[in-house]
Short mmCIF file of C-alpha atoms in Angstrom, two decimals:
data_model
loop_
_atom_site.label_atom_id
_atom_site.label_comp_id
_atom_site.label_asym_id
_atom_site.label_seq_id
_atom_site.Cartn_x
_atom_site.Cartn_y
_atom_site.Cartn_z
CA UNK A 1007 16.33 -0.91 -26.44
CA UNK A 1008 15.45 -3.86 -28.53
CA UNK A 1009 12.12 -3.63 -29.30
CA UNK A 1010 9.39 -0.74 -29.20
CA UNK A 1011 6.24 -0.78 -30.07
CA UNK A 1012 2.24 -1.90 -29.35
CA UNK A 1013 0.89 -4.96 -28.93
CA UNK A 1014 -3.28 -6.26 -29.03
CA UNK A 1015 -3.92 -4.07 -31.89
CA UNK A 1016 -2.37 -0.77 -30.08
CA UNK A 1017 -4.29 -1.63 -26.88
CA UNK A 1018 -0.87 -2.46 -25.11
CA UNK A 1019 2.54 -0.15 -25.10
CA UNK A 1020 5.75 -2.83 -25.04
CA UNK A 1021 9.39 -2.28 -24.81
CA UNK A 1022 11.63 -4.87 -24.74
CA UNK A 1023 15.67 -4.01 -23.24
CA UNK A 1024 18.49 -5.93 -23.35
CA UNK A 1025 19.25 -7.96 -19.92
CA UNK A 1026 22.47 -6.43 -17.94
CA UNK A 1027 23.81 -9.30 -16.44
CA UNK A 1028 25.31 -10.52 -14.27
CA UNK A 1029 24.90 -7.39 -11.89
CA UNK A 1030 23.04 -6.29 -8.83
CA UNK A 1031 20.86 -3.56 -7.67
CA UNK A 1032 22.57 -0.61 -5.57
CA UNK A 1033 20.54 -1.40 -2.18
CA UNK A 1034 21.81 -4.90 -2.97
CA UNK A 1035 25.31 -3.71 -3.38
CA UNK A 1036 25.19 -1.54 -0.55
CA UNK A 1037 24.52 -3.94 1.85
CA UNK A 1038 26.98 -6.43 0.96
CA UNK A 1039 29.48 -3.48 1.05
CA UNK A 1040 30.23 -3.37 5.01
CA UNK A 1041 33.49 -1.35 4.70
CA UNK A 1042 33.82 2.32 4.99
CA UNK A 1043 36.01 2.81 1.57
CA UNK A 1044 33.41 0.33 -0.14
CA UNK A 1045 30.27 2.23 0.23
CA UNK A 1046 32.18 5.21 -0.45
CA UNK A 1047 33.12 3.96 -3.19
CA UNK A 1048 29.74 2.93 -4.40
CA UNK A 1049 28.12 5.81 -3.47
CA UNK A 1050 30.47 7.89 -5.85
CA UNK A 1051 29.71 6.54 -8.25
CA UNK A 1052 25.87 7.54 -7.87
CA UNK A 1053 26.15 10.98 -7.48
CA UNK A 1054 28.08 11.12 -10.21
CA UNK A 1055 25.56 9.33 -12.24
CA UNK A 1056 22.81 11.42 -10.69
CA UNK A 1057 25.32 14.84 -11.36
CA UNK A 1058 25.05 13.50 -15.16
CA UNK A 1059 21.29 13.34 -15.30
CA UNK A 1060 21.02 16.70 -13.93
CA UNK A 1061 23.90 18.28 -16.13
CA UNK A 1062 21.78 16.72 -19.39
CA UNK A 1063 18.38 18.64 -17.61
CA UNK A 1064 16.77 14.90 -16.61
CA UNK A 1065 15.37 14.52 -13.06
CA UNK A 1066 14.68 11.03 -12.08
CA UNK A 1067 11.59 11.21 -9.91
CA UNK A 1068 11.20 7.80 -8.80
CA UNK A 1069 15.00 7.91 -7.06
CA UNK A 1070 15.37 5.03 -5.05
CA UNK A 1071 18.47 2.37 -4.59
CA UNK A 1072 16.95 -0.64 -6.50
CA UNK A 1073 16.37 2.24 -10.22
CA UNK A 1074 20.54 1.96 -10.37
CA UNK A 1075 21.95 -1.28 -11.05
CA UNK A 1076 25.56 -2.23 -11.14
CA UNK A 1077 27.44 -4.28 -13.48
CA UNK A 1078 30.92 -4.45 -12.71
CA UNK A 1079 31.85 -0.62 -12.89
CA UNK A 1080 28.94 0.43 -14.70
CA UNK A 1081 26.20 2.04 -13.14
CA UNK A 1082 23.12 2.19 -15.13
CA UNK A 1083 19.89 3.96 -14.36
CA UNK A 1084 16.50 1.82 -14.53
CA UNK A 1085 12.75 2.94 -14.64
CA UNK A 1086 12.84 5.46 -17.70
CA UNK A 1087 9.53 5.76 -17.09
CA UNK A 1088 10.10 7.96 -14.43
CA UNK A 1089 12.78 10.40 -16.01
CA UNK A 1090 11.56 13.74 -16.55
CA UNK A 1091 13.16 16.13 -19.26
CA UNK A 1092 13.39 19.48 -17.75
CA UNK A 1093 13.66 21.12 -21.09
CA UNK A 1094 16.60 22.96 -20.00
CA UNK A 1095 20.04 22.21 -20.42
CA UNK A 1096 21.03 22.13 -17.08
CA UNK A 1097 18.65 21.22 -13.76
CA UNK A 1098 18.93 24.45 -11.34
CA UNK A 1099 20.08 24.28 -8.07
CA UNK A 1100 16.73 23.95 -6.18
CA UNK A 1101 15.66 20.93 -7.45
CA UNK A 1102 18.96 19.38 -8.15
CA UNK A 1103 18.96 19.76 -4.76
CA UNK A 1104 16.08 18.58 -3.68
CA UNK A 1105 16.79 15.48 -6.01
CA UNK A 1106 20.01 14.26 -4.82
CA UNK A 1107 18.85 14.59 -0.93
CA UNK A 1108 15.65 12.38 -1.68
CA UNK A 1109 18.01 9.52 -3.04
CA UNK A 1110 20.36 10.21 0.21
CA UNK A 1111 17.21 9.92 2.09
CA UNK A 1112 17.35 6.51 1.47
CA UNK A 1113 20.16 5.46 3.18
CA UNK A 1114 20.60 4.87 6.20
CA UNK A 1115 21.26 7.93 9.21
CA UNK A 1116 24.87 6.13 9.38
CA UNK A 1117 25.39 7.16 6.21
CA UNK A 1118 25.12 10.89 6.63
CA UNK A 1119 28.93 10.74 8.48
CA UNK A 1120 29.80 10.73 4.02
CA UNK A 1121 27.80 13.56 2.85
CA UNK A 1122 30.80 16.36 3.47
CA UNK A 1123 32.96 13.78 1.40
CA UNK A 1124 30.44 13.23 -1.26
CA UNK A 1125 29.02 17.00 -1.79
CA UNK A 1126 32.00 18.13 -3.05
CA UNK A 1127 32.09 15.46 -5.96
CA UNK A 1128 28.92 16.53 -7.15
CA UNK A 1129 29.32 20.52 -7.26
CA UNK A 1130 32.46 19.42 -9.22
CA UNK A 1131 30.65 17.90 -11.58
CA UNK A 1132 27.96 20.40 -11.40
CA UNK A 1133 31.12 23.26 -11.99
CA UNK A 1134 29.64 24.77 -8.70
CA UNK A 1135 31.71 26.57 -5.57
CA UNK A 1136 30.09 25.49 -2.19
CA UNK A 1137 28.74 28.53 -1.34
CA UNK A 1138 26.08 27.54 -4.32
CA UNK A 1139 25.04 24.19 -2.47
CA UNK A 1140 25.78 24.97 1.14
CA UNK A 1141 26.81 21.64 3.16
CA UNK A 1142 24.35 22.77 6.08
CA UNK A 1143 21.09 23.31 3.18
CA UNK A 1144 21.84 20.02 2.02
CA UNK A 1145 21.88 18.03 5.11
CA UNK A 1146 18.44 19.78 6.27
CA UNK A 1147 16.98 18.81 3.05
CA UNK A 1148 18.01 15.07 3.50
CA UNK A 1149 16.58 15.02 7.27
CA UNK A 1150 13.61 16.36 5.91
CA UNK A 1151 13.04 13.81 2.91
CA UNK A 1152 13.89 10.83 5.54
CA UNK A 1153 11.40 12.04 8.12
CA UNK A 1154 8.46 12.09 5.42
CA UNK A 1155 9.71 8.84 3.85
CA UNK A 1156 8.95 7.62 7.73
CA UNK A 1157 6.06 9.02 8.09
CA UNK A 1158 4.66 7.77 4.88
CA UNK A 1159 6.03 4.30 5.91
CA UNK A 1160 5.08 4.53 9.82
CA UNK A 1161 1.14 5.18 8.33
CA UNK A 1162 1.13 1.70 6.46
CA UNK A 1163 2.17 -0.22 9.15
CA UNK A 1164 -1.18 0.20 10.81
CA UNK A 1165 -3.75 -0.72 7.59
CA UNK A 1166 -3.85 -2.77 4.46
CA UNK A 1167 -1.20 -2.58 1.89
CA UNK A 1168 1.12 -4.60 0.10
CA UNK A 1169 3.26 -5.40 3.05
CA UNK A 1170 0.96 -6.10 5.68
CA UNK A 1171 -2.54 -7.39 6.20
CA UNK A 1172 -4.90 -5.35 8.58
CA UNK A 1173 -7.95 -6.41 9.94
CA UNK A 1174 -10.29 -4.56 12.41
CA UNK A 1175 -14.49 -5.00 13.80
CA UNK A 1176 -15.81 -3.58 16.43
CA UNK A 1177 -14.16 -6.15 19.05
CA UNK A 1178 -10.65 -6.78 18.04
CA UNK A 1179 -7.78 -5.51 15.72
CA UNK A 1180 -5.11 -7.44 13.42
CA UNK A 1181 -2.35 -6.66 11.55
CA UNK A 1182 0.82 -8.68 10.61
CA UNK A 1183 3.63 -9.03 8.03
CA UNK A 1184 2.06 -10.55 5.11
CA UNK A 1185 5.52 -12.36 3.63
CA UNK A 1186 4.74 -14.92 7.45
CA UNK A 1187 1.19 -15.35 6.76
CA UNK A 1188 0.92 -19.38 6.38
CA UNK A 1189 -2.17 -21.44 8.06
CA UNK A 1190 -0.55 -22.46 11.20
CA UNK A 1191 0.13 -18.86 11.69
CA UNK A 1192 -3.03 -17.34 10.92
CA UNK A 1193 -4.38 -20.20 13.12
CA UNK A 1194 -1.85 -18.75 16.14
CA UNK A 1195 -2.85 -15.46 15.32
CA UNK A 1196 -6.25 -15.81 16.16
CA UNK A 1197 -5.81 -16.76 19.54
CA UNK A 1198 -2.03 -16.20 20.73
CA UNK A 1199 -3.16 -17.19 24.04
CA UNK A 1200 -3.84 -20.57 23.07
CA UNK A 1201 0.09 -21.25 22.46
CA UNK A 1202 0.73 -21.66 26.01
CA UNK A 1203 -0.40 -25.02 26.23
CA UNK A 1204 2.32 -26.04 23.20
CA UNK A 1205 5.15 -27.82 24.78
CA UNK A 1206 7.36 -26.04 23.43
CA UNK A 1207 6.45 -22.99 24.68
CA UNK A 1208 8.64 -21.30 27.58
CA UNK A 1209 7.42 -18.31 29.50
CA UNK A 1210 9.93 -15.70 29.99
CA UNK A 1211 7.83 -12.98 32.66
CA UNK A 1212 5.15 -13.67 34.08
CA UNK A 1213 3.80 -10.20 35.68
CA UNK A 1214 1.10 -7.94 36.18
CA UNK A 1215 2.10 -5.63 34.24
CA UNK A 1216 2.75 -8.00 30.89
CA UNK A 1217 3.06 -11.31 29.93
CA UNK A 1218 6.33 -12.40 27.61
CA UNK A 1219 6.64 -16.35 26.69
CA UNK A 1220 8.12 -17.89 23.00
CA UNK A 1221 6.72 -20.46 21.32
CA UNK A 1222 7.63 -22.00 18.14
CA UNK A 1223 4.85 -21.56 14.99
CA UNK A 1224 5.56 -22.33 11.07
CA UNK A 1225 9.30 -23.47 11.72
CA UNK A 1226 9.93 -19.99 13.48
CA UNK A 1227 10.67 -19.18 17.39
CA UNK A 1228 8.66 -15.91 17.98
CA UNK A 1229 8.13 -14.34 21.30
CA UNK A 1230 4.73 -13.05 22.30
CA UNK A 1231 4.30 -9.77 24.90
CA UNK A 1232 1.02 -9.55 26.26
CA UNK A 1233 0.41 -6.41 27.51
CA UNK A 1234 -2.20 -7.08 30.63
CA UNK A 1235 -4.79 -5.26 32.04
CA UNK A 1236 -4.28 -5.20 35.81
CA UNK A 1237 -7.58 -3.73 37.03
CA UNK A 1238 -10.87 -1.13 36.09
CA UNK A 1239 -9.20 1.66 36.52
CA UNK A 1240 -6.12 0.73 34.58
CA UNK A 1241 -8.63 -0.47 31.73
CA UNK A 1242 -9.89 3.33 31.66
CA UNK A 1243 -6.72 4.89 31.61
CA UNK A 1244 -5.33 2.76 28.62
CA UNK A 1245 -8.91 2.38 26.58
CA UNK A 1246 -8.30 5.91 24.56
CA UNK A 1247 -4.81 5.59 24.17
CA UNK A 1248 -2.45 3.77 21.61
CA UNK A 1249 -1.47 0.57 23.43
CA UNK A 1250 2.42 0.13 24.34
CA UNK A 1251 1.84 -3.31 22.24
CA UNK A 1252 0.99 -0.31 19.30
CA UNK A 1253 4.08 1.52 20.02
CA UNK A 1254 6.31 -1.64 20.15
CA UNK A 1255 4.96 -2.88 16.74
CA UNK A 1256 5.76 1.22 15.14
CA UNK A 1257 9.20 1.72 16.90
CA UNK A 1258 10.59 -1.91 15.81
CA UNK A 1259 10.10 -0.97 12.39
CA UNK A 1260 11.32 2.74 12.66
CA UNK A 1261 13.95 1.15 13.74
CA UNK A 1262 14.41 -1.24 10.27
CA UNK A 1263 13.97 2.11 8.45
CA UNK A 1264 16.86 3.58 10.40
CA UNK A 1265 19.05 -0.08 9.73
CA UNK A 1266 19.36 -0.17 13.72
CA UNK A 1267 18.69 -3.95 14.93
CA UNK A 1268 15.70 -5.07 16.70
CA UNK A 1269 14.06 -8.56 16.86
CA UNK A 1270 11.75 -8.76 13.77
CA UNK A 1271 8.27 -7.21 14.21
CA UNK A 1272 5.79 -10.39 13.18
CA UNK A 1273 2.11 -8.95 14.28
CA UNK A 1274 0.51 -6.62 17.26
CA UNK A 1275 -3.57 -7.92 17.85
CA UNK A 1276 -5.48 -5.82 19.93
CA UNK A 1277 -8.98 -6.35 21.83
CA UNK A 1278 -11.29 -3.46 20.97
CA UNK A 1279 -14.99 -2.69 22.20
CA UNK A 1280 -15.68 0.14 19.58
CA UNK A 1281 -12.82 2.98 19.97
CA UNK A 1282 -11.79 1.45 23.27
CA UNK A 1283 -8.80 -0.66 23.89
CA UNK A 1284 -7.88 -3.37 26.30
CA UNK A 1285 -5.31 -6.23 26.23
CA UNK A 1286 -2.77 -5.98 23.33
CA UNK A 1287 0.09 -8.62 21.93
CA UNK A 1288 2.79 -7.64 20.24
CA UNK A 1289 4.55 -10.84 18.36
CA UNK A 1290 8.10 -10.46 16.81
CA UNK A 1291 10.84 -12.91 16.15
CA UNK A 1292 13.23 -14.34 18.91
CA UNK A 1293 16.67 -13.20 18.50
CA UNK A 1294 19.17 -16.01 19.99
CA UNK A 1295 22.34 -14.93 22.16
CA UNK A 1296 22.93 -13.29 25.49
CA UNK A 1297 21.75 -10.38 26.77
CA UNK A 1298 24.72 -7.70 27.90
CA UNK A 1299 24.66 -8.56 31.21
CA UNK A 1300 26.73 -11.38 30.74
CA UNK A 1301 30.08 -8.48 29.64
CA UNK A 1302 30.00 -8.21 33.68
CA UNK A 1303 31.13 -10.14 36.25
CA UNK A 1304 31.92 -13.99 34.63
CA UNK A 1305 32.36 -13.20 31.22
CA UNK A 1306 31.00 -15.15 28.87
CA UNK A 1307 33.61 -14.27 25.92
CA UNK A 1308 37.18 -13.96 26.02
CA UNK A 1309 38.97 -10.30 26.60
CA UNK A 1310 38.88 -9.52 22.99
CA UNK A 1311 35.14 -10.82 22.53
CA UNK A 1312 34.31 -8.65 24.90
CA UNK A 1313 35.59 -5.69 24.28
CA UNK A 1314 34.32 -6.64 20.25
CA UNK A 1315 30.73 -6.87 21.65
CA UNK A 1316 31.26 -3.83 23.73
CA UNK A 1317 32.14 -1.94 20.78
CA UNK A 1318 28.85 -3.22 19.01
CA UNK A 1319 26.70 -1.94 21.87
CA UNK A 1320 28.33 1.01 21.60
CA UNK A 1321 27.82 1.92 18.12
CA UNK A 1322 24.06 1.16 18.37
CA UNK A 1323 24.04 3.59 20.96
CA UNK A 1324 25.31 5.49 18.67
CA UNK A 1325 22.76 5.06 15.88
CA UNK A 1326 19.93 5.73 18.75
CA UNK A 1327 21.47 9.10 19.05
CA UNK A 1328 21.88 9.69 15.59
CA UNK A 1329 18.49 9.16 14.55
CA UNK A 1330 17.41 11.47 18.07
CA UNK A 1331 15.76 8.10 19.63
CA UNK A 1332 15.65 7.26 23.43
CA UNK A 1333 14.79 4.11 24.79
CA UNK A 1334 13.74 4.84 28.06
CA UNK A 1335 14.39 1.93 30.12
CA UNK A 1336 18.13 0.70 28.95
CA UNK A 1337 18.43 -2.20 31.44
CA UNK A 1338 21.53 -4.90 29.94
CA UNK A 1339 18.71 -7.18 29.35
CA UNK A 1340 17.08 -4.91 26.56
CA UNK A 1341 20.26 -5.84 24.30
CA UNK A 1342 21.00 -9.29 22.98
CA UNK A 1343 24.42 -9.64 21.96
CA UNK A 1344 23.71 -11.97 19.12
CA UNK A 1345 25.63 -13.10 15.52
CA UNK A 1346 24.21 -10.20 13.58
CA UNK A 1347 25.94 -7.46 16.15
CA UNK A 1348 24.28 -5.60 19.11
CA UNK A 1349 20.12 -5.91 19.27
CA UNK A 1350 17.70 -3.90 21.40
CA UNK A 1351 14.20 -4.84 22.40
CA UNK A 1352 11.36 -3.69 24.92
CA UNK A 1353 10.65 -1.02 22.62
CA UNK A 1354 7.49 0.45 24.33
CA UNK A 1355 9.22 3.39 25.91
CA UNK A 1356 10.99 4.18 22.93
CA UNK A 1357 10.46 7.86 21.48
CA UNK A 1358 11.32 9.48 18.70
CA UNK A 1359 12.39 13.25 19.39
CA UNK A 1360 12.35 16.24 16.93
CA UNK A 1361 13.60 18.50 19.17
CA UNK A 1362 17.51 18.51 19.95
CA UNK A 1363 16.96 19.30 23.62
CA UNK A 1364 14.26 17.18 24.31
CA UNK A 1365 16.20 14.43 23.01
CA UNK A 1366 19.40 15.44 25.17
CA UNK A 1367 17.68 15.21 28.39
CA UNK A 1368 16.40 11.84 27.61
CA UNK A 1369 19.25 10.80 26.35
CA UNK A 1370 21.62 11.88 29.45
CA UNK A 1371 18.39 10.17 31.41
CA UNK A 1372 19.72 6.96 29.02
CA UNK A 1373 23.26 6.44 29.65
CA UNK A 1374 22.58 7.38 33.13
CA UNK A 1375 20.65 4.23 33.86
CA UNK A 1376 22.97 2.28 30.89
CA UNK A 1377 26.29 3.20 33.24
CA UNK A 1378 24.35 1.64 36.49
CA UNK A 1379 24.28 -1.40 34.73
CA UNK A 1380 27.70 -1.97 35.29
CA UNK A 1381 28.12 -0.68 38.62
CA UNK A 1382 29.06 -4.03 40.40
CA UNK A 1383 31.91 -4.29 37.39
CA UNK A 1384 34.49 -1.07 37.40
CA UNK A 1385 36.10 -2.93 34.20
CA UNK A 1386 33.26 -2.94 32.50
CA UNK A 1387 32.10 0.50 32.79
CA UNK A 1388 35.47 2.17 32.61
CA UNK A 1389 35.48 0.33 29.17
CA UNK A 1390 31.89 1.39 28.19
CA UNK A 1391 32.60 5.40 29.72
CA UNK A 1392 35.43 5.69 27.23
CA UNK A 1393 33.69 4.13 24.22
CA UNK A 1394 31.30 6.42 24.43
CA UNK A 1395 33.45 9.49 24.73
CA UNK A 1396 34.91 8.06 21.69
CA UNK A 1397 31.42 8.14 19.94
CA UNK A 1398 30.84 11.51 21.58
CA UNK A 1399 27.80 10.37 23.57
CA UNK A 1400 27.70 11.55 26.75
CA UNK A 1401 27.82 8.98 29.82
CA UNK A 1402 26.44 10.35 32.97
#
């Protein structure tokens, strides 16, 4: 601390701190840290730092990846403002707890796979045996801190906030990512429609069902799905219910939450006539590569491409099931294979299952229909059966 004091005759409270620099944030850290042993590493070093705060009786409320910053091997804690003093010596177990599992709430479901490493460092420095922190308390507590961080996050998605823009009358309903909002797409916004006449526009279905085309707006490739409605009585079934353009536009960013890839989510319009729904568009990003069809038959990569980008599918499968998510219609075209890794899309069937044998049976009803995609290819699904045995996912 450099400075404290008031300012405009006591009207305004100032500190000023010294700058740490250079150094990064944690979340900024993590994510350039794409080894095992590195985000170990890393995330050592936090619990110790949060097994200090709680040792001195200090609970830091506002617990989040981007409050630790990291300057060569120092980790310092930012946001005093939201450090509480316990008045006791030493934070008891509950809400040291409780503490530690909302800041592993923010990493990712992959990460979990470290927790039975990592538990053990902190009860050390806590002087605690395990039966004092049980593994199995912890873990629930962390699942249950990541499902309301969702929910809280899943309810802004669909109104106004600092992230996205929402607007809604009686005939029609908007909402987009603010961070894209620029005239030209405003102006495609408000009538997505009107982009098939741009010549650089390609459709890429044309069915009864839905509509799916790309078209280039503000320097970006996007790809619109219009979700159709096919006749009167399909407009009553669908005019109380969240559209699948709706669903799309909540599971593609569950899925960001989670860190499993999906083609950006851009903006989901709806028509509206009161409560009632009709058509609905649901605009994300392209995603350039090829779709997993192409690991069968003429290959478009070499032996050990393949098998690379195999292994990519695989271990989003692997997330899916992690985070208890099927997909529900896991055709080799609903996965690009692009530069990032391993990408799934069509995300209108997609569910999100808090019950463990709910999510079995759909996710046997999964890899069933994932398997059949390789049934003119033995190669390729005796390669694909044993990855996933290896991932402990079970391939009917």
């Amino acid at each position: 601390v450099l400075h404290a004091g008031t300012a405009d005759c006591g009207a305004l409270h100032v500190i000023v701190l010294e700058a740490i620099q250079p150094a990064v944030t944690l979340e900024t850290a993590l994510s350039q840290a794409h080894e095992e042993e590195a985000r170990i590493a890393l995330l050592q070093q936090a619990i110790v730092c949060i097994a200090s705060h709680h040792c001195a009786g200090l609970e830091q409320r506002d617990i989040h990846l981007n409050n630790f910053l990291l300057a060569g091997a120092c980790l310092y804690t930012l946001d005093g403002g939201g450090i509480h003093d316990t008045g006791v010596p030493d934070l008891p177990v509950a809400p040291s707890c409780d503490n530690l599992a909302l800041f592993y709430a923010e990493l990712y479901p992959d990460d979990d796979a470290f927790i039975e490493e990592l538990l053990p460092l902190f009860l050390q420095r806590r002087a605690w045996d395990s039966e004092v922190l049980p593994l199995a308390m912890f873990y629930q507590r962390v699942q249950f801190f990541r499902d309301r961080r969702l929910r809280r996050f899943l309810k802004k998605v669909f109104r106004d906030c600092s992230a996205f823009k929402c607007q809604h009358s009686w005939r029609s309903y908007r909402v987009y990512d603010r961070s894209m909002e620029s005239a030209e797409m405003l102006e495609f916004l408000a009538n997505p429609d009107a982009s098939l006449q741009h010549p650089g526009t390609r459709y890429l279905k044309q069915g009864n069902t839905c509509t799916l085309w790309t078209t280039p707006v503000d320097g970006r490739e996007l790809v619109v799905k219009r979700y159709n409605i096919k006749s009167l009585s399909h407009r009553i079934g669908r005019a109380l219910r969240q559209t699948r353009a709706a669903v799309s536009w909540m599971n593609a960013h569950r899925l960001w939450m989670y860190g499993i890839l999906t083609a950006r989510p851009v903006a989901l319009l709806e028509e509206r006539f009161g409560p009632l729904r009709g058509r609905a568009w649901y605009i994300s990003e392209f995603v350039a590569g090829a779709d997993a069809s192409s690991l069968c038959g003429q290959a478009m990569l070499d032996k050990a491409g393949q098998i690379g980008a195999a292994q990519k599918l695989a271990g989003l499968l692997a997330q899916l099931a992690l985070s208890r998510l099927s997909h529900g219609d896991m055709k080799a075209t609903n996965f690009i294979l692009s530069e990032r890794g391993a990408v799934v899309i069509d995300l209108d069937a997609m569910r999100k299952h808090d019950d463990a044998e709910s999510f079995q049976r759909a996710q046997r009803r999964d890899l069933r229909r994932f398997m059949r995609n390789w049934e003119a290819c033995p190669e390729t699904r005796a390669m694909f059966a044993e990855m996933l045995r290896a991932s402990k996912l079970a391939a009917g």
